Amino acid sequence: MATGVLCCRLPARVPKIIVRPPEKMNVFSGLIFLLTCQATGIPTPTVHWYRNGKQIPRNNSRFSILTSFDLLVTMARPPDTGLYSCEVVNNQGVDMASSFVTVRDYTSGCADKKTEGLHNYKNIHACKGKWEGHVKRARWLCAKGWSVCNPKDAEAIKKITWADIYDLHGCYAYNAANHKGKCTRCHKENMAGIGRNCRRLRYSKSSCLAKGRIDVYHPRKTRGCSYMAGYTTGVLCCKRKRVKSVRPKCEHSCQNGGVCVGFNRCKCLPDYKGANCQNPICEPRCPVTAICIQPGKCQCKPGYTGRYCKRKHDCHMPCFNGGRCKKGKCVCPPTHWGHSCQHLHRHILLSYLNRTER
């Protein structure tokens, strides 16, 4: 008779998260986001999700914990911003992973505020609509501060993945003209664009601006950059870079028509010079005995006269009443005084008046 059984220990393994959520995630409001937290372990671990340290309840209508342990959030809102942590637990141990999610209000690059695709791209959006003529004329389909993508946006276009392209229903054109409005780098019958419904896929060859993009197919004898009904759904709009205009500042204003072009730097008219354009220029230059008072006009310094300011003044003012000029000054006779000997001494005047009264 058997007296008992042999018991074998079941295999056990500490839980381990094998697919972790990204460290950071940026999401636009109104969209869906998924945080991964796939784990292994024996026995099968259970998962708990937390936001900012508080456990997310399973009965929340917008937050769903999937059987794969991933967290699905629908209709994201700015208050959903925070640190999300997943915790996997079994009787052997615990493993955790975290991701910081930022939810911000969505700003559409389309004039009608209805972005048709590429929502996750900050600087490039797909906008639905029609236009007339060259694709660059479709700018009115883009929001203010945005315009139809062109060769200047090649780097942004290259970042679009094939997964993004196949998720984009329709065909959205962009301006690949590289020389005076002509598609010189595209095939003559093609217009550049992206979307799963574009007529020609180019996986390996260069297509206008970026390798592996898509061309909108046009029949022969048509303008490759112009709109044709039935071939395009809309356009790609790219956000224009803002260039801050810094107004130059001059602490002392520029004179005589000068313009401030930098910090304390004036650009003068041809007839003036100096830090503030305060000095006129005389050509030919004034002699050392003169100064330039306006463009092309010299004025003699005190003590000089003549056309070339070479002749010296004996005295600034003429000497009257017998006065004589000596060393630039008037030497007056005993009867008079003043710079020009123009005043009669008082005692002489009284004596003269007394004589006339007799």
Short mmCIF file of C-alpha atoms in Angstrom, two decimals, residues 63-72:
data_model
loop_
_atom_site.label_atom_id
_atom_site.label_comp_id
_atom_site.label_asym_id
_atom_site.label_seq_id
_atom_site.Cartn_x
_atom_site.Cartn_y
_atom_site.Cartn_z
CA PHE A 63 -8.86 54.28 -19.11
CA SER A 64 -8.74 50.60 -20.08
CA ILE A 65 -6.23 47.98 -18.90
CA LEU A 66 -5.94 45.42 -21.71
CA THR A 67 -5.25 41.70 -21.37
CA SER A 68 -1.76 42.42 -22.66
CA PHE A 69 -1.30 44.63 -19.53
CA ASP A 70 -1.18 47.75 -21.76
CA LEU A 71 -3.04 50.94 -20.76
CA LEU A 72 -5.35 52.48 -23.39
#
